[in-house]
mmCIF file of C-alpha atoms and ligand atoms in Angstrom:
data_model
loop_
_atom_site.group_PDB
_atom_site.id
_atom_site.type_symbol
_atom_site.label_atom_id
_atom_site.label_comp_id
_atom_site.label_asym_id
_atom_site.label_seq_id
_atom_site.Cartn_x
_atom_site.Cartn_y
_atom_site.Cartn_z
ATOM 1 C CA UNK A 1 -105.109 -11.730 22.647
ATOM 2 C CA UNK A 2 -107.025 -10.459 19.632
ATOM 3 C CA UNK A 3 -107.052 -12.822 16.680
ATOM 4 C CA UNK A 4 -108.921 -11.368 13.722
ATOM 5 C CA UNK A 5 -110.465 -13.305 10.822
ATOM 6 C CA UNK A 6 -110.267 -12.701 7.051
ATOM 7 C CA UNK A 7 -108.114 -9.596 7.226
ATOM 8 C CA UNK A 8 -106.841 -7.830 4.110
ATOM 9 C CA UNK A 9 -103.036 -7.650 4.025
ATOM 10 C CA UNK A 10 -103.034 -4.699 1.619
ATOM 11 C CA UNK A 11 -101.638 -2.240 4.147
ATOM 12 C CA UNK A 12 -99.118 -4.778 5.475
ATOM 13 C CA UNK A 13 -97.144 -5.193 2.221
ATOM 14 C CA UNK A 14 -95.447 -2.331 0.366
ATOM 15 C CA UNK A 15 -96.500 -3.793 -3.005
ATOM 16 C CA UNK A 16 -100.069 -3.051 -1.838
ATOM 17 C CA UNK A 17 -101.380 -6.443 -2.978
ATOM 18 C CA UNK A 18 -104.861 -7.162 -1.652
ATOM 19 C CA UNK A 19 -104.812 -10.750 -0.401
ATOM 20 C CA UNK A 20 -106.500 -12.068 2.739
ATOM 21 C CA UNK A 21 -105.088 -13.647 5.871
ATOM 22 C CA UNK A 22 -107.402 -16.359 7.225
ATOM 23 C CA UNK A 23 -106.377 -15.279 10.748
ATOM 24 C CA UNK A 24 -104.279 -12.301 11.829
ATOM 25 C CA UNK A 25 -102.673 -10.982 14.983
ATOM 26 C CA UNK A 26 -100.242 -8.140 15.663
ATOM 27 C CA UNK A 27 -97.917 -8.917 18.593
ATOM 28 C CA UNK A 28 -96.442 -6.123 20.707
ATOM 29 C CA UNK A 29 -94.275 -8.003 23.214
ATOM 30 C CA UNK A 30 -92.017 -11.052 23.170
ATOM 31 C CA UNK A 31 -94.200 -12.814 25.737
ATOM 32 C CA UNK A 32 -97.248 -12.219 23.590
ATOM 33 C CA UNK A 33 -95.351 -13.594 20.592
ATOM 34 C CA UNK A 34 -94.372 -16.741 22.499
ATOM 35 C CA UNK A 35 -97.981 -17.231 23.686
ATOM 36 C CA UNK A 36 -99.212 -16.944 20.088
ATOM 37 C CA UNK A 37 -96.587 -19.390 18.846
ATOM 38 C CA UNK A 38 -97.787 -21.884 21.463
ATOM 39 C CA UNK A 39 -101.378 -21.856 20.173
ATOM 40 C CA UNK A 40 -102.031 -25.410 18.998
ATOM 41 C CA UNK A 41 -105.361 -24.646 17.380
ATOM 42 C CA UNK A 42 -103.576 -22.606 14.696
ATOM 43 C CA UNK A 43 -101.050 -25.101 13.344
ATOM 44 C CA UNK A 44 -100.085 -23.007 10.303
ATOM 45 C CA UNK A 45 -98.413 -19.747 11.184
ATOM 46 C CA UNK A 46 -96.918 -17.116 8.907
ATOM 47 C CA UNK A 47 -94.572 -14.393 10.142
ATOM 48 C CA UNK A 48 -94.939 -10.952 8.591
ATOM 49 C CA UNK A 49 -92.400 -8.198 9.269
ATOM 50 C CA UNK A 50 -92.391 -4.905 7.397
ATOM 51 C CA UNK A 51 -93.846 -6.544 4.277
ATOM 52 C CA UNK A 52 -91.345 -4.645 2.147
ATOM 53 C CA UNK A 53 -89.643 -7.580 0.486
ATOM 54 C CA UNK A 54 -92.494 -9.888 -0.375
ATOM 55 C CA UNK A 55 -94.799 -10.453 -3.338
ATOM 56 C CA UNK A 56 -98.047 -12.027 -2.185
ATOM 57 C CA UNK A 57 -99.569 -14.101 -4.980
ATOM 58 C CA UNK A 58 -102.321 -15.821 -2.977
ATOM 59 C CA UNK A 59 -104.456 -15.659 0.156
ATOM 60 C CA UNK A 60 -102.697 -16.904 3.280
ATOM 61 C CA UNK A 61 -104.553 -19.803 4.801
ATOM 62 C CA UNK A 62 -102.778 -19.519 8.161
ATOM 63 C CA UNK A 63 -102.449 -17.376 11.264
ATOM 64 C CA UNK A 64 -100.467 -14.350 10.085
ATOM 65 C CA UNK A 65 -98.372 -12.931 12.933
ATOM 66 C CA UNK A 66 -97.411 -9.310 12.429
ATOM 67 C CA UNK A 67 -94.272 -8.478 14.424
ATOM 68 C CA UNK A 68 -94.892 -5.137 16.101
ATOM 69 C CA UNK A 69 -92.095 -5.195 18.711
ATOM 70 C CA UNK A 70 -91.082 -1.571 19.359
ATOM 71 C CA UNK A 71 -88.445 0.189 21.448
ATOM 72 C CA UNK A 72 -84.903 1.552 21.125
ATOM 73 C CA UNK A 73 -82.284 1.634 23.840
ATOM 74 C CA UNK A 74 -78.623 2.285 24.459
ATOM 75 C CA UNK A 75 -76.845 -0.955 25.373
ATOM 76 C CA UNK A 76 -73.349 0.416 25.980
ATOM 77 C CA UNK A 77 -71.095 3.351 25.152
ATOM 78 C CA UNK A 78 -67.402 4.047 24.729
ATOM 79 C CA UNK A 79 -65.722 7.380 24.126
ATOM 80 C CA UNK A 80 -66.494 7.350 20.393
ATOM 81 C CA UNK A 81 -68.987 4.531 19.776
ATOM 82 C CA UNK A 82 -72.319 3.308 20.982
ATOM 83 C CA UNK A 83 -74.349 0.125 20.790
ATOM 84 C CA UNK A 84 -78.052 0.616 20.178
ATOM 85 C CA UNK A 85 -80.701 -2.050 20.385
ATOM 86 C CA UNK A 86 -83.893 -1.703 18.358
ATOM 87 C CA UNK A 87 -87.065 -3.763 18.441
ATOM 88 C CA UNK A 88 -87.778 -5.719 15.242
ATOM 89 C CA UNK A 89 -91.015 -3.829 14.581
ATOM 90 C CA UNK A 90 -89.451 -0.367 14.384
ATOM 91 C CA UNK A 91 -89.715 1.193 10.930
ATOM 92 C CA UNK A 92 -86.240 1.111 9.362
ATOM 93 C CA UNK A 93 -86.140 4.668 8.030
ATOM 94 C CA UNK A 94 -87.548 6.179 11.227
ATOM 95 C CA UNK A 95 -84.870 4.280 13.156
ATOM 96 C CA UNK A 96 -82.142 5.635 10.837
ATOM 97 C CA UNK A 97 -83.432 9.200 11.292
ATOM 98 C CA UNK A 98 -83.565 8.733 15.067
ATOM 99 C CA UNK A 99 -79.894 7.626 15.043
ATOM 100 C CA UNK A 100 -78.873 10.592 12.885
ATOM 101 C CA UNK A 101 -80.814 13.073 15.045
ATOM 102 C CA UNK A 102 -79.032 11.718 18.111
ATOM 103 C CA UNK A 103 -75.654 12.112 16.398
ATOM 104 C CA UNK A 104 -75.038 8.368 15.917
ATOM 105 C CA UNK A 105 -73.281 7.726 12.611
ATOM 106 C CA UNK A 106 -73.201 4.637 10.406
ATOM 107 C CA UNK A 107 -76.614 4.061 8.902
ATOM 108 C CA UNK A 108 -77.016 7.361 6.977
ATOM 109 C CA UNK A 109 -76.336 5.760 3.556
ATOM 110 C CA UNK A 110 -79.190 3.355 4.290
ATOM 111 C CA UNK A 111 -81.777 6.154 4.630
ATOM 112 C CA UNK A 112 -85.258 5.689 3.152
ATOM 113 C CA UNK A 113 -85.038 1.920 2.674
ATOM 114 C CA UNK A 114 -88.553 0.542 3.187
ATOM 115 C CA UNK A 115 -89.213 -2.154 5.783
ATOM 116 C CA UNK A 116 -88.599 -2.821 9.448
ATOM 117 C CA UNK A 117 -85.478 -3.215 11.574
ATOM 118 C CA UNK A 118 -86.210 -6.903 12.222
ATOM 119 C CA UNK A 119 -86.160 -7.892 8.578
ATOM 120 C CA UNK A 120 -83.085 -5.839 7.663
ATOM 121 C CA UNK A 121 -80.570 -8.613 8.529
ATOM 122 C CA UNK A 122 -82.427 -11.290 6.536
ATOM 123 C CA UNK A 123 -81.318 -9.884 3.220
ATOM 124 C CA UNK A 124 -78.459 -7.750 4.579
ATOM 125 C CA UNK A 125 -79.977 -4.563 3.161
ATOM 126 C CA UNK A 126 -77.527 -2.323 1.367
ATOM 127 C CA UNK A 127 -77.277 0.898 -0.596
ATOM 128 C CA UNK A 128 -74.709 3.471 -1.716
ATOM 129 C CA UNK A 129 -71.635 1.559 -0.615
ATOM 130 C CA UNK A 130 -72.864 0.448 2.821
ATOM 131 C CA UNK A 131 -74.434 -2.800 3.947
ATOM 132 C CA UNK A 132 -76.239 -3.595 7.172
ATOM 133 C CA UNK A 133 -73.476 -6.056 8.131
ATOM 134 C CA UNK A 134 -71.009 -3.145 8.420
ATOM 135 C CA UNK A 135 -72.810 -1.957 11.582
ATOM 136 C CA UNK A 136 -74.576 -5.085 12.761
ATOM 137 C CA UNK A 137 -73.438 -6.508 16.101
ATOM 138 C CA UNK A 138 -76.040 -9.164 16.855
ATOM 139 C CA UNK A 139 -79.713 -10.006 16.779
ATOM 140 C CA UNK A 140 -81.997 -11.772 19.218
ATOM 141 C CA UNK A 141 -84.275 -14.412 17.781
ATOM 142 C CA UNK A 142 -86.916 -16.875 18.890
ATOM 143 C CA UNK A 143 -86.253 -20.416 17.765
ATOM 144 C CA UNK A 144 -89.549 -21.680 16.359
ATOM 145 C CA UNK A 145 -88.632 -25.286 17.208
ATOM 146 C CA UNK A 146 -87.858 -24.799 20.907
ATOM 147 C CA UNK A 147 -89.455 -21.354 21.474
ATOM 148 C CA UNK A 148 -86.224 -20.355 23.201
ATOM 149 C CA UNK A 149 -84.425 -17.049 22.766
ATOM 150 C CA UNK A 150 -81.058 -17.139 21.050
ATOM 151 C CA UNK A 151 -78.486 -14.566 19.898
ATOM 152 C CA UNK A 152 -76.716 -14.515 16.518
ATOM 153 C CA UNK A 153 -73.550 -12.450 16.208
ATOM 154 C CA UNK A 154 -72.269 -10.929 12.957
ATOM 155 C CA UNK A 155 -70.192 -13.971 11.898
ATOM 156 C CA UNK A 156 -72.970 -16.400 12.755
ATOM 157 C CA UNK A 157 -75.342 -14.529 10.436
ATOM 158 C CA UNK A 158 -73.076 -15.385 7.436
ATOM 159 C CA UNK A 159 -73.877 -12.174 5.628
ATOM 160 C CA UNK A 160 -73.351 -11.914 1.871
ATOM 161 C CA UNK A 161 -74.682 -9.716 -0.932
ATOM 162 C CA UNK A 162 -78.430 -9.520 -0.141
ATOM 163 C CA UNK A 163 -77.967 -12.746 1.781
ATOM 164 C CA UNK A 164 -77.670 -14.240 5.290
ATOM 165 C CA UNK A 165 -78.180 -17.509 7.143
ATOM 166 C CA UNK A 166 -81.841 -16.465 7.531
ATOM 167 C CA UNK A 167 -82.296 -16.897 3.762
ATOM 168 C CA UNK A 168 -80.249 -20.123 3.679
ATOM 169 C CA UNK A 169 -79.907 -22.942 6.292
ATOM 170 C CA UNK A 170 -81.948 -21.115 8.922
ATOM 171 C CA UNK A 171 -84.780 -20.079 6.587
ATOM 172 C CA UNK A 172 -88.115 -20.086 8.417
ATOM 173 C CA UNK A 173 -86.592 -21.354 11.679
ATOM 174 C CA UNK A 174 -86.236 -18.097 13.652
ATOM 175 C CA UNK A 175 -88.104 -14.872 14.286
ATOM 176 C CA UNK A 176 -85.847 -11.870 14.779
ATOM 177 C CA UNK A 177 -87.070 -9.878 17.780
ATOM 178 C CA UNK A 178 -84.381 -7.167 18.101
ATOM 179 C CA UNK A 179 -81.141 -6.027 16.476
ATOM 180 C CA UNK A 180 -78.025 -4.407 18.005
ATOM 181 C CA UNK A 181 -76.003 -1.913 15.953
ATOM 182 C CA UNK A 182 -72.582 -0.416 16.553
ATOM 183 C CA UNK A 183 -72.543 3.265 15.609
ATOM 184 C CA UNK A 184 -70.132 6.158 16.049
ATOM 185 C CA UNK A 185 -70.717 9.185 18.266
ATOM 186 C CA UNK A 186 -67.797 11.165 16.820
ATOM 187 C CA UNK A 187 -65.188 10.940 14.031
ATOM 188 C CA UNK A 188 -67.844 9.415 11.797
ATOM 189 C CA UNK A 189 -66.648 7.315 8.885
ATOM 190 C CA UNK A 190 -68.429 9.130 6.045
ATOM 191 C CA UNK A 191 -68.873 7.077 2.919
ATOM 192 C CA UNK A 192 -69.311 9.367 -0.062
ATOM 193 C CA UNK A 193 -67.468 7.247 -2.656
ATOM 194 C CA UNK A 194 -70.601 6.028 -4.370
ATOM 195 C CA UNK A 195 -70.677 8.370 -7.381
ATOM 196 C CA UNK A 196 -74.207 9.654 -7.032
ATOM 197 C CA UNK A 197 -73.655 10.739 -3.391
ATOM 198 C CA UNK A 198 -70.683 12.949 -4.169
ATOM 199 C CA UNK A 199 -72.555 14.495 -7.115
ATOM 200 C CA UNK A 200 -75.572 15.213 -4.918
ATOM 201 C CA UNK A 201 -73.381 16.755 -2.171
ATOM 202 C CA UNK A 202 -71.803 18.984 -4.821
ATOM 203 C CA UNK A 203 -75.251 20.046 -6.000
ATOM 204 C CA UNK A 204 -76.184 20.779 -2.390
ATOM 205 C CA UNK A 205 -73.020 22.907 -2.162
ATOM 206 C CA UNK A 206 -71.751 20.861 0.796
ATOM 207 C CA UNK A 207 -67.986 20.553 1.060
ATOM 208 C CA UNK A 208 -67.602 19.054 4.544
ATOM 209 C CA UNK A 209 -70.708 16.895 4.917
ATOM 210 C CA UNK A 210 -72.259 15.775 8.195
ATOM 211 C CA UNK A 211 -74.166 12.507 8.653
ATOM 212 C CA UNK A 212 -77.348 14.597 8.197
ATOM 213 C CA UNK A 213 -76.078 15.879 4.832
ATOM 214 C CA UNK A 214 -75.324 12.357 3.619
ATOM 215 C CA UNK A 215 -78.762 11.180 4.675
ATOM 216 C CA UNK A 216 -80.320 14.140 2.827
ATOM 217 C CA UNK A 217 -78.290 13.363 -0.304
ATOM 218 C CA UNK A 218 -79.311 9.682 -0.194
ATOM 219 C CA UNK A 219 -82.975 10.629 0.299
ATOM 220 C CA UNK A 220 -82.777 12.955 -2.725
ATOM 221 C CA UNK A 221 -81.180 10.297 -4.932
ATOM 222 C CA UNK A 222 -83.639 7.608 -3.871
ATOM 223 C CA UNK A 223 -86.641 9.921 -4.334
ATOM 224 C CA UNK A 224 -85.477 10.802 -7.842
ATOM 225 C CA UNK A 225 -85.105 7.156 -8.935
ATOM 226 C CA UNK A 226 -87.183 4.914 -6.738
ATOM 227 C CA UNK A 227 -90.968 5.012 -6.382
ATOM 228 C CA UNK A 228 -92.320 5.852 -2.923
ATOM 229 C CA UNK A 229 -94.219 2.727 -1.785
ATOM 230 C CA UNK A 230 -96.776 4.978 -0.072
ATOM 231 C CA UNK A 231 -97.730 6.287 -3.527
ATOM 232 C CA UNK A 232 -96.893 3.426 -5.911
ATOM 233 C CA UNK A 233 -96.779 -0.170 -4.642
ATOM 234 C CA UNK A 234 -93.329 -1.763 -4.955
ATOM 235 C CA UNK A 235 -90.676 -3.746 -3.110
ATOM 236 C CA UNK A 236 -87.529 -1.898 -4.167
ATOM 237 C CA UNK A 237 -85.178 -3.942 -6.334
ATOM 238 C CA UNK A 238 -87.177 -6.926 -7.501
ATOM 239 C CA UNK A 239 -84.085 -8.747 -8.785
ATOM 240 C CA UNK A 240 -80.528 -9.139 -7.520
ATOM 241 C CA UNK A 241 -77.631 -7.936 -9.629
ATOM 242 C CA UNK A 242 -76.224 -11.119 -11.197
ATOM 243 C CA UNK A 243 -72.629 -12.174 -10.526
ATOM 244 C CA UNK A 244 -71.073 -13.908 -13.527
ATOM 245 C CA UNK A 245 -67.656 -15.484 -14.186
ATOM 246 C CA UNK A 246 -64.868 -14.101 -16.336
ATOM 247 C CA UNK A 247 -65.595 -16.316 -19.366
ATOM 248 C CA UNK A 248 -69.268 -15.349 -19.352
ATOM 249 C CA UNK A 249 -68.313 -11.705 -18.920
ATOM 250 C CA UNK A 250 -65.873 -11.722 -21.854
ATOM 251 C CA UNK A 251 -68.535 -13.240 -24.101
ATOM 252 C CA UNK A 252 -71.045 -10.621 -22.935
ATOM 253 C CA UNK A 253 -68.695 -7.684 -23.557
ATOM 254 C CA UNK A 254 -67.963 -8.926 -27.068
ATOM 255 C CA UNK A 255 -71.650 -8.699 -27.903
ATOM 256 C CA UNK A 256 -72.506 -5.702 -25.717
ATOM 257 C CA UNK A 257 -69.395 -3.509 -25.347
ATOM 258 C CA UNK A 258 -71.308 -0.931 -23.279
ATOM 259 C CA UNK A 259 -72.303 -3.342 -20.480
ATOM 260 C CA UNK A 260 -71.512 -1.739 -17.090
ATOM 261 C CA UNK A 261 -69.687 -4.025 -14.658
ATOM 262 C CA UNK A 262 -68.217 -4.154 -11.186
ATOM 263 C CA UNK A 263 -65.287 -6.468 -10.593
ATOM 264 C CA UNK A 264 -65.654 -8.364 -7.304
ATOM 265 C CA UNK A 265 -62.566 -10.556 -7.869
ATOM 266 C CA UNK A 266 -60.551 -11.969 -10.789
ATOM 267 C CA UNK A 267 -63.308 -14.491 -11.428
ATOM 268 C CA UNK A 268 -66.489 -12.745 -10.294
ATOM 269 C CA UNK A 269 -68.097 -9.776 -12.022
ATOM 270 C CA UNK A 270 -71.327 -8.093 -10.974
ATOM 271 C CA UNK A 271 -73.592 -6.734 -13.714
ATOM 272 C CA UNK A 272 -76.459 -4.290 -13.000
ATOM 273 C CA UNK A 273 -79.689 -6.177 -13.643
ATOM 274 C CA UNK A 274 -81.298 -2.754 -14.195
ATOM 275 C CA UNK A 275 -79.113 -2.302 -17.284
ATOM 276 C CA UNK A 276 -79.987 -5.756 -18.671
ATOM 277 C CA UNK A 277 -83.719 -5.124 -18.154
ATOM 278 C CA UNK A 278 -83.527 -1.673 -19.728
ATOM 279 C CA UNK A 279 -81.514 -2.987 -22.692
ATOM 280 C CA UNK A 280 -84.136 -5.719 -23.167
ATOM 281 C CA UNK A 281 -86.733 -2.969 -23.592
ATOM 282 C CA UNK A 282 -88.722 -3.387 -20.378
ATOM 283 C CA UNK A 283 -87.972 -0.086 -18.640
ATOM 284 C CA UNK A 284 -91.190 1.901 -18.126
ATOM 285 C CA UNK A 285 -93.353 -0.801 -19.746
ATOM 286 C CA UNK A 286 -96.865 -0.875 -18.272
ATOM 287 C CA UNK A 287 -99.293 -3.804 -18.465
ATOM 288 C CA UNK A 288 -102.766 -2.860 -17.220
ATOM 289 C CA UNK A 289 -102.078 -1.647 -13.693
ATOM 290 C CA UNK A 290 -98.554 -2.947 -13.120
ATOM 291 C CA UNK A 291 -95.203 -2.753 -14.832
ATOM 292 C CA UNK A 292 -91.535 -1.817 -14.731
ATOM 293 C CA UNK A 293 -90.677 1.508 -13.099
ATOM 294 C CA UNK A 294 -89.896 4.378 -15.505
ATOM 295 C CA UNK A 295 -86.744 5.533 -13.732
ATOM 296 C CA UNK A 296 -85.217 2.284 -12.402
ATOM 297 C CA UNK A 297 -85.740 -0.918 -14.384
ATOM 298 C CA UNK A 298 -84.901 -3.106 -11.376
ATOM 299 C CA UNK A 299 -88.159 -2.140 -9.678
ATOM 300 C CA UNK A 300 -91.540 -3.680 -10.533
ATOM 301 C CA UNK A 301 -94.557 -1.582 -9.592
ATOM 302 C CA UNK A 302 -98.242 -1.995 -8.784
ATOM 303 C CA UNK A 303 -100.121 1.128 -9.872
ATOM 304 C CA UNK A 304 -103.125 -0.067 -7.844
ATOM 305 C CA UNK A 305 -105.323 -3.130 -7.772
ATOM 306 C CA UNK A 306 -103.005 -5.578 -9.532
ATOM 307 C CA UNK A 307 -102.660 -9.209 -8.595
ATOM 308 C CA UNK A 308 -99.427 -10.673 -7.252
ATOM 309 C CA UNK A 309 -99.613 -13.493 -9.770
ATOM 310 C CA UNK A 310 -99.656 -11.036 -12.699
ATOM 311 C CA UNK A 311 -96.553 -9.290 -11.361
ATOM 312 C CA UNK A 312 -94.932 -12.707 -10.931
ATOM 313 C CA UNK A 313 -95.744 -13.544 -14.575
ATOM 314 C CA UNK A 314 -94.060 -10.312 -15.660
ATOM 315 C CA UNK A 315 -91.016 -11.154 -13.498
ATOM 316 C CA UNK A 316 -90.760 -14.565 -15.186
ATOM 317 C CA UNK A 317 -91.072 -13.002 -18.637
ATOM 318 C CA UNK A 318 -88.232 -10.611 -17.762
ATOM 319 C CA UNK A 319 -86.042 -13.447 -16.465
ATOM 320 C CA UNK A 320 -86.634 -15.560 -19.595
ATOM 321 C CA UNK A 321 -86.021 -12.635 -21.947
ATOM 322 C CA UNK A 322 -82.782 -11.655 -20.184
ATOM 323 C CA UNK A 323 -81.557 -15.228 -20.364
ATOM 324 C CA UNK A 324 -82.438 -15.460 -24.057
ATOM 325 C CA UNK A 325 -80.712 -12.204 -25.010
ATOM 326 C CA UNK A 326 -77.702 -12.171 -22.682
ATOM 327 C CA UNK A 327 -77.373 -15.785 -21.465
ATOM 328 C CA UNK A 328 -77.467 -14.416 -17.885
ATOM 329 C CA UNK A 329 -79.838 -15.679 -15.165
ATOM 330 C CA UNK A 330 -81.249 -13.077 -12.829
ATOM 331 C CA UNK A 331 -82.672 -14.149 -9.478
ATOM 332 C CA UNK A 332 -85.460 -12.445 -7.595
ATOM 333 C CA UNK A 333 -84.448 -10.484 -4.525
ATOM 334 C CA UNK A 334 -88.033 -10.301 -3.304
ATOM 335 C CA UNK A 335 -89.569 -13.339 -1.575
ATOM 336 C CA UNK A 336 -92.495 -14.802 -3.479
ATOM 337 C CA UNK A 337 -95.434 -16.349 -1.682
HETATM 338 N N1 EPU B 1 -78.972 0.839 -14.688
HETATM 339 C C1 EPU B 1 -79.541 0.991 -15.940
HETATM 340 N N2 EPU B 1 -80.891 1.158 -16.050
HETATM 341 C C2 EPU B 1 -81.699 1.170 -14.969
HETATM 342 C C3 EPU B 1 -81.143 1.016 -13.687
HETATM 343 C C4 EPU B 1 -79.783 0.850 -13.574
HETATM 344 O O1 EPU B 1 -78.847 0.982 -16.954
HETATM 345 O O2 EPU B 1 -82.914 1.314 -15.163
HETATM 346 C C5 EPU B 1 -77.514 0.655 -14.558
HETATM 347 C C6 EPU B 1 -76.700 1.927 -14.708
HETATM 348 O O3 EPU B 1 -75.548 1.576 -15.430
HETATM 349 C C7 EPU B 1 -76.305 2.276 -13.295
HETATM 350 C C8 EPU B 1 -76.184 0.904 -12.661
HETATM 351 O O4 EPU B 1 -77.208 0.153 -13.299
HETATM 352 O O5 EPU B 1 -75.114 2.953 -13.273
HETATM 353 C C9 EPU B 1 -76.379 0.895 -11.185
HETATM 354 O O6 EPU B 1 -77.622 1.495 -10.869
HETATM 355 P P1 EPU B 1 -77.976 2.002 -9.376
HETATM 356 O O7 EPU B 1 -76.858 2.806 -8.838
HETATM 357 O O8 EPU B 1 -79.346 2.588 -9.407
HETATM 358 O O9 EPU B 1 -77.929 0.682 -8.540
HETATM 359 P P2 EPU B 1 -78.562 -0.751 -8.794
HETATM 360 O O10 EPU B 1 -77.453 -1.740 -8.961
HETATM 361 O O11 EPU B 1 -79.596 -0.690 -9.835
HETATM 362 C C10 EPU B 1 -78.407 -1.352 -6.222
HETATM 363 C C11 EPU B 1 -79.309 -1.937 -5.176
HETATM 364 C C12 EPU B 1 -80.309 -0.883 -4.675
HETATM 365 C C13 EPU B 1 -79.518 0.277 -4.094
HETATM 366 C C14 EPU B 1 -78.587 0.835 -5.193
HETATM 367 C C15 EPU B 1 -77.678 1.922 -4.683
HETATM 368 C C16 EPU B 1 -79.458 -4.306 -5.694
HETATM 369 C C17 EPU B 1 -80.326 -5.407 -6.187
HETATM 370 N N3 EPU B 1 -80.015 -3.080 -5.696
HETATM 371 O O12 EPU B 1 -79.237 -1.015 -7.353
HETATM 372 O O13 EPU B 1 -81.042 -1.473 -3.624
HETATM 373 O O14 EPU B 1 -80.380 1.303 -3.632
HETATM 374 O O15 EPU B 1 -77.733 -0.231 -5.697
HETATM 375 O O16 EPU B 1 -76.707 1.374 -3.840
HETATM 376 O O17 EPU B 1 -78.323 -4.547 -5.299
HETATM 377 C C18 EPU B 1 -83.061 -2.601 -3.026
HETATM 378 O O18 EPU B 1 -82.358 -3.566 -2.702
HETATM 379 O O19 EPU B 1 -84.323 -2.632 -2.902
HETATM 380 C C19 EPU B 1 -82.432 -1.424 -3.609
HETATM 381 C C20 EPU B 1 -83.143 -0.402 -4.075
#
């Protein structure tokens, strides 16, 4: 067991923030993970997955455990569907590509999302009309209180928009070690309704798309709007799209007739936070070496060497300004440490 001291976490978070872990270990097997969790001489432990949804604002004075559990396997098969299990430490996008290359359909709209398989259920990742929950069967977890293994099925995870039990009641209690997905092996259910996908397929000249084509279209759209974390530090959408009630919405439309909206029900309307931030004048704004992305106002970026606490200050300024102008609160999607 190799526990390292004073390790920089820069390469372990997609924002590329350079903070230090007092102690650090990468675990490759479940037994190793359990052994590490049992270590009494490191009472404070911090679990780090893909590091794609976290803003680190300070050094971590704990034992940082990096979940590096790999492996993909077929659990079961029917005539037209398959259940695949993936270790929590597999890179999400590589896993999606592996599924597509094997002819397993379902996750293609979720191509190029940063992060690891094991953290994908926590915030029920979603893009272009598909959410993780649509293909999630179950996940295996370690209960940090008893160190026993447990399984959560889809209902038990209580998935919502960028939400699950792992962000609510069960926050901090479990470590996800693997996830099972139900995918199709034929008659794939292609979801091309999200406007930008159909447009991209038209541009590609594709009339009867395959799962590969949809993945390619999604990759093109994401690359044109979202910064590549390997080049510019970021955590994807920094804020969630706010959901407001009808009365609030009517008041907003009166003042801002061009506000885009998505009706979830008679009483609940989702507004793109990206629009609010752009309208408030923040899109493309740069402060020293961090700022708001030029092409998608929902994404905060670190151009190199910025501090997490400066990015957090900018996030707070954005939240306050949006509330002042529109009377709408926007919540962070990214976890702040
Ligand atoms: N918009 C603007 N200005 C901007 C950005 C967006 O006006 O700078 C408005 C436009 O009206 C646009 C609408 O917002 O039509 C929606 O924009 P987009 O399709 O880019 O989607 P989004 O709501 O900004 C959400 C997810 C993304 C996901 C896309 C596509 C959240 C918080 N974000 O963004 O997820 O890729 O939809 O499905 O729900 C992520 O979670 O990290 C992420 C990137």
